[in-house]
Every structure is written in structure tokens, then in C-alpha cells.
């Protein structure tokens, strides 16, 4: 009986992974094309319904308006804040790394996460919300990233998790939205 259980378990896990990968590939749209710059809109923006990161209200912490300079990966960006260029690390999430073993070896789904981040950031006014910590050990600002468009707010950190491009990864004391 036990010898039959393991192959069934392996087959079930493989089927689940295949379904998840197909779902990610299907939701990438033009994001899978490998383009490196930001696009003008989310690939599914015309048909996209309100996601879990939209309609939360609005940011309530210490805020800074920012101008996007460059998307570095799925959870790190470069912005101008008050005339100073800063690297910003998203609070509460982690995405696959673009260069874990060097520039030629991106982690699986790293390019898709980077493109999804770029697409979300191109859709409105960029606002950074401080939690408790100012910077991480690498000197990056730690912030929740919000996009405001036509009076509606979206928490980009949460949207990347909801869309399957990021996973929750918390480092107390910065846990303001962990329950979401």
C-alpha cells in the first residue's frame, strides 16, 4: 500500500505544479515577451477586475510622493523622492531574484515578477508609505508601495502577492499589512 502511495503523491504534486505554471504563463500576457522596460499598461488591464489590493482605502502612514526611475526587480525599485534618487525595497514580500548566480542566471519567474511590478507601477501616481523602519541593512528605503489612479488606491506589495508574483515575507517590526 505504501509503495503505491508515493507515486500517486508525486503525480499529484506534479499535476499541481503544472497547473500552477500554466496559470502563471496564461496570466503573463505580453509580460512574458522579455521586454525590459516598463509598458504603458498591465497586460490584462482592459479586462482586469478589482483585485484584493485595490479598494483598501488609502495609505495612512508617513507618505512620500515619488517618481519612478527604474524597476530593479519584483520587489525593488529606484525612485526620486524630494530630488534624491533612492533604492526602495518593498515591505512584507519577496520575489524571485533576477541575478542570484550572476547576470546570466535569473531565478525561475524572476523576469515575470519584474515585468508585473513594472506594469503595476505604470498605472498611476506612485506613493511610498513608511511602516516603522527607515532602511534595511543594505541601505534601501523600506516602504509599502501605493498607486493612486482616479481616486482609487492599490497596494502594489499586496497585488504582487495576490497575482502570484511574490510571497509574503515579513521582518518585524514592519508588519502593518501582514494580516492582509
Short mmCIF file of N, CA and C in Angstrom, two decimals, residues 71-162:
data_model
loop_
_atom_site.label_atom_id
_atom_site.label_comp_id
_atom_site.label_asym_id
_atom_site.label_seq_id
_atom_site.Cartn_x
_atom_site.Cartn_y
_atom_site.Cartn_z
N UNK A 71 12.62 50.06 -12.47
CA UNK A 71 12.24 48.85 -11.75
C UNK A 71 13.47 47.95 -11.76
N UNK A 72 13.97 47.60 -10.57
CA UNK A 72 15.16 46.75 -10.49
C UNK A 72 14.81 45.27 -10.51
N UNK A 73 13.71 44.91 -9.86
CA UNK A 73 13.21 43.53 -9.89
C UNK A 73 11.78 43.54 -9.36
N UNK A 74 11.29 42.40 -8.93
CA UNK A 74 9.90 42.31 -8.49
C UNK A 74 9.59 43.01 -7.19
N UNK A 75 10.61 43.28 -6.37
CA UNK A 75 10.35 43.90 -5.08
C UNK A 75 11.32 45.04 -4.74
N UNK A 76 12.00 45.58 -5.74
CA UNK A 76 12.94 46.68 -5.52
C UNK A 76 12.86 47.65 -6.70
N UNK A 77 12.82 48.94 -6.37
CA UNK A 77 12.76 49.97 -7.41
C UNK A 77 13.74 51.10 -7.07
N UNK A 78 14.01 51.94 -8.06
CA UNK A 78 14.74 53.19 -7.86
C UNK A 78 13.74 54.31 -8.12
N UNK A 79 13.72 55.29 -7.21
CA UNK A 79 12.78 56.41 -7.33
C UNK A 79 13.48 57.71 -6.99
N UNK A 80 12.86 58.79 -7.40
CA UNK A 80 13.25 60.12 -6.94
C UNK A 80 12.27 60.53 -5.86
N UNK A 81 12.80 60.88 -4.68
CA UNK A 81 12.00 61.37 -3.57
C UNK A 81 12.63 62.68 -3.12
N UNK A 82 11.87 63.76 -3.24
CA UNK A 82 12.38 65.08 -2.86
C UNK A 82 13.71 65.39 -3.53
N UNK A 83 13.84 65.01 -4.80
CA UNK A 83 15.04 65.30 -5.57
C UNK A 83 16.21 64.36 -5.34
N UNK A 84 16.05 63.35 -4.49
CA UNK A 84 17.12 62.41 -4.19
C UNK A 84 16.74 61.03 -4.75
N UNK A 85 17.68 60.42 -5.49
CA UNK A 85 17.42 59.07 -6.01
C UNK A 85 17.68 58.05 -4.91
N UNK A 86 16.71 57.17 -4.70
CA UNK A 86 16.78 56.16 -3.64
C UNK A 86 16.42 54.78 -4.19
N UNK A 87 17.05 53.75 -3.63
CA UNK A 87 16.61 52.37 -3.86
C UNK A 87 15.57 52.07 -2.79
N UNK A 88 14.47 51.44 -3.20
CA UNK A 88 13.38 51.14 -2.28
C UNK A 88 13.09 49.65 -2.33
N UNK A 89 13.05 49.03 -1.16
CA UNK A 89 12.72 47.61 -1.02
C UNK A 89 11.31 47.53 -0.46
N UNK A 90 10.45 46.76 -1.15
CA UNK A 90 9.06 46.61 -0.71
C UNK A 90 9.00 45.87 0.62
N UNK A 91 8.15 46.34 1.52
CA UNK A 91 7.94 45.70 2.81
C UNK A 91 6.99 44.51 2.64
N UNK A 92 7.29 43.43 3.36
CA UNK A 92 6.34 42.33 3.52
C UNK A 92 6.28 41.30 2.41
N UNK A 93 7.10 41.45 1.36
CA UNK A 93 7.06 40.48 0.26
C UNK A 93 8.46 40.11 -0.19
N UNK A 94 8.55 39.04 -0.95
CA UNK A 94 9.79 38.64 -1.60
C UNK A 94 9.44 38.05 -2.95
N UNK A 95 10.22 38.40 -3.95
CA UNK A 95 10.03 37.85 -5.29
C UNK A 95 11.32 37.14 -5.72
N UNK A 96 11.24 36.29 -6.75
CA UNK A 96 12.46 35.62 -7.23
C UNK A 96 13.49 36.65 -7.69
N UNK A 97 14.76 36.33 -7.44
CA UNK A 97 15.85 37.24 -7.76
C UNK A 97 16.24 37.16 -9.24
N UNK A 98 16.50 38.32 -9.83
CA UNK A 98 16.93 38.37 -11.23
C UNK A 98 18.35 37.84 -11.41
N UNK A 99 19.22 38.08 -10.43
CA UNK A 99 20.64 37.72 -10.58
C UNK A 99 21.18 36.93 -9.38
N UNK A 100 20.56 35.79 -9.04
CA UNK A 100 21.03 35.06 -7.86
C UNK A 100 22.41 34.45 -8.05
N UNK A 101 22.76 34.06 -9.27
CA UNK A 101 24.06 33.45 -9.52
C UNK A 101 24.85 34.21 -10.57
N UNK A 102 24.49 35.44 -10.81
CA UNK A 102 25.14 36.24 -11.84
C UNK A 102 24.12 36.69 -12.86
N UNK A 103 24.49 37.63 -13.72
CA UNK A 103 23.52 38.23 -14.66
C UNK A 103 22.94 37.27 -15.69
N UNK A 104 23.57 36.12 -15.89
CA UNK A 104 23.09 35.19 -16.90
C UNK A 104 22.12 34.14 -16.36
N UNK A 105 21.87 34.14 -15.05
CA UNK A 105 21.07 33.07 -14.46
C UNK A 105 19.94 33.59 -13.58
N UNK A 106 18.88 34.17 -14.16
CA UNK A 106 17.77 34.61 -13.32
C UNK A 106 17.04 33.41 -12.71
N UNK A 107 16.52 33.59 -11.51
CA UNK A 107 15.70 32.56 -10.88
C UNK A 107 14.42 32.38 -11.69
N UNK A 108 13.83 31.19 -11.64
CA UNK A 108 12.56 31.00 -12.35
C UNK A 108 11.53 32.05 -11.93
N UNK A 109 10.84 32.59 -12.88
CA UNK A 109 9.77 33.58 -12.71
C UNK A 109 10.25 34.96 -12.28
N UNK A 110 11.57 35.19 -12.18
CA UNK A 110 12.09 36.50 -11.78
C UNK A 110 11.75 37.56 -12.82
N UNK A 111 11.89 37.24 -14.09
CA UNK A 111 11.58 38.22 -15.13
C UNK A 111 10.08 38.52 -15.15
N UNK A 112 9.26 37.51 -14.93
CA UNK A 112 7.81 37.73 -14.90
C UNK A 112 7.42 38.62 -13.72
N UNK A 113 8.04 38.41 -12.55
CA UNK A 113 7.74 39.24 -11.38
C UNK A 113 8.18 40.68 -11.62
N UNK A 114 9.34 40.85 -12.25
CA UNK A 114 9.84 42.19 -12.55
C UNK A 114 8.90 42.91 -13.51
N UNK A 115 8.45 42.21 -14.54
CA UNK A 115 7.53 42.82 -15.51
C UNK A 115 6.19 43.14 -14.88
N UNK A 116 5.69 42.26 -14.02
CA UNK A 116 4.42 42.53 -13.34
C UNK A 116 4.54 43.77 -12.46
N UNK A 117 5.65 43.90 -11.76
CA UNK A 117 5.90 45.08 -10.93
C UNK A 117 5.92 46.34 -11.80
N UNK A 118 6.62 46.27 -12.90
CA UNK A 118 6.71 47.41 -13.83
C UNK A 118 5.32 47.79 -14.36
N UNK A 119 4.55 46.80 -14.73
CA UNK A 119 3.20 47.05 -15.26
C UNK A 119 2.32 47.74 -14.21
N UNK A 120 2.36 47.26 -12.98
CA UNK A 120 1.54 47.86 -11.93
C UNK A 120 1.97 49.30 -11.65
N UNK A 121 3.26 49.55 -11.64
CA UNK A 121 3.77 50.89 -11.32
C UNK A 121 3.50 51.91 -12.42
N UNK A 122 3.24 51.44 -13.61
CA UNK A 122 3.00 52.37 -14.72
C UNK A 122 1.54 52.84 -14.78
N UNK A 123 0.74 52.41 -13.81
CA UNK A 123 -0.70 52.67 -13.92
C UNK A 123 -1.21 53.84 -13.09
N UNK A 124 -0.33 54.62 -12.46
CA UNK A 124 -0.84 55.74 -11.68
C UNK A 124 0.24 56.47 -10.91
N UNK A 125 -0.20 57.32 -9.98
CA UNK A 125 0.69 58.12 -9.14
C UNK A 125 1.33 57.23 -8.08
N UNK A 126 2.64 57.31 -7.93
CA UNK A 126 3.41 56.47 -7.02
C UNK A 126 3.59 57.16 -5.67
N UNK A 127 3.19 56.45 -4.60
CA UNK A 127 3.32 56.97 -3.25
C UNK A 127 3.98 55.90 -2.38
N UNK A 128 4.96 56.32 -1.58
CA UNK A 128 5.66 55.41 -0.68
C UNK A 128 5.15 55.63 0.74
N UNK A 129 4.82 54.54 1.43
CA UNK A 129 4.32 54.62 2.80
C UNK A 129 5.31 53.94 3.74
N UNK A 130 5.79 54.69 4.72
CA UNK A 130 6.70 54.14 5.72
C UNK A 130 5.91 53.32 6.73
N UNK A 131 6.49 52.20 7.18
CA UNK A 131 5.93 51.44 8.29
C UNK A 131 6.68 51.93 9.54
N UNK A 132 7.56 51.14 10.13
CA UNK A 132 8.32 51.60 11.29
C UNK A 132 9.80 51.83 10.97
N UNK A 133 10.40 50.91 10.21
CA UNK A 133 11.83 51.02 9.90
C UNK A 133 12.06 51.97 8.73
N UNK A 134 13.18 52.64 8.77
CA UNK A 134 13.54 53.55 7.68
C UNK A 134 14.26 52.82 6.56
N UNK A 135 15.30 52.03 6.92
CA UNK A 135 16.15 51.37 5.91
C UNK A 135 16.48 49.95 6.34
N UNK A 136 16.85 49.13 5.33
CA UNK A 136 17.32 47.77 5.61
C UNK A 136 18.85 47.78 5.76
N UNK A 137 19.43 46.63 5.97
CA UNK A 137 20.89 46.54 6.19
C UNK A 137 21.70 46.90 4.95
N UNK A 138 21.04 46.97 3.78
CA UNK A 138 21.73 47.34 2.54
C UNK A 138 21.55 48.83 2.21
N UNK A 139 20.91 49.57 3.10
CA UNK A 139 20.72 51.00 2.90
C UNK A 139 19.51 51.37 2.07
N UNK A 140 18.69 50.39 1.70
CA UNK A 140 17.50 50.68 0.91
C UNK A 140 16.37 51.18 1.80
N UNK A 141 15.59 52.14 1.28
CA UNK A 141 14.37 52.54 1.99
C UNK A 141 13.44 51.35 2.05
N UNK A 142 12.76 51.17 3.15
CA UNK A 142 11.75 50.12 3.30
C UNK A 142 10.38 50.80 3.26
N UNK A 143 9.57 50.41 2.28
CA UNK A 143 8.28 51.08 2.11
C UNK A 143 7.20 50.15 1.57
N UNK A 144 5.95 50.50 1.89
CA UNK A 144 4.80 49.94 1.19
C UNK A 144 4.58 50.84 -0.01
N UNK A 145 4.29 50.24 -1.15
CA UNK A 145 4.19 50.98 -2.40
C UNK A 145 2.72 51.06 -2.81
N UNK A 146 2.24 52.27 -2.98
CA UNK A 146 0.86 52.51 -3.38
C UNK A 146 0.81 53.20 -4.73
N UNK A 147 -0.20 52.86 -5.50
CA UNK A 147 -0.50 53.54 -6.75
C UNK A 147 -1.89 54.16 -6.61
N UNK A 148 -2.01 55.43 -6.95
CA UNK A 148 -3.30 56.12 -6.93
C UNK A 148 -3.66 56.48 -8.36
N UNK A 149 -4.86 56.09 -8.74
CA UNK A 149 -5.34 56.40 -10.08
C UNK A 149 -6.82 56.73 -9.99
N UNK A 150 -7.16 57.92 -10.41
CA UNK A 150 -8.56 58.37 -10.42
C UNK A 150 -9.23 58.21 -9.06
N UNK A 151 -8.51 58.51 -7.98
CA UNK A 151 -9.07 58.44 -6.64
C UNK A 151 -9.12 57.06 -6.03
N UNK A 152 -8.66 56.04 -6.74
CA UNK A 152 -8.64 54.68 -6.22
C UNK A 152 -7.20 54.29 -5.90
N UNK A 153 -7.00 53.61 -4.77
CA UNK A 153 -5.67 53.24 -4.32
C UNK A 153 -5.43 51.74 -4.45
N UNK A 154 -4.21 51.36 -4.80
CA UNK A 154 -3.81 49.96 -4.86
C UNK A 154 -2.50 49.80 -4.11
N UNK A 155 -2.45 48.82 -3.21
CA UNK A 155 -1.21 48.48 -2.51
C UNK A 155 -0.46 47.48 -3.39
N UNK A 156 0.59 47.94 -4.04
CA UNK A 156 1.32 47.13 -5.01
C UNK A 156 1.91 45.89 -4.35
N UNK A 157 2.44 46.02 -3.13
CA UNK A 157 3.01 44.87 -2.43
C UNK A 157 1.98 43.72 -2.38
N UNK A 158 0.77 44.04 -1.96
CA UNK A 158 -0.29 43.05 -1.84
C UNK A 158 -0.73 42.52 -3.20
N UNK A 159 -0.82 43.38 -4.19
CA UNK A 159 -1.25 42.96 -5.52
C UNK A 159 -0.27 41.95 -6.13
N UNK A 160 1.02 42.15 -5.91
CA UNK A 160 2.02 41.19 -6.42
C UNK A 160 1.84 39.82 -5.78
N UNK A 161 1.48 39.78 -4.49
CA UNK A 161 1.20 38.51 -3.82
C UNK A 161 -0.07 37.90 -4.39
N UNK A 162 -1.12 38.70 -4.50
CA UNK A 162 -2.41 38.21 -5.00
C UNK A 162 -2.30 37.66 -6.42
#
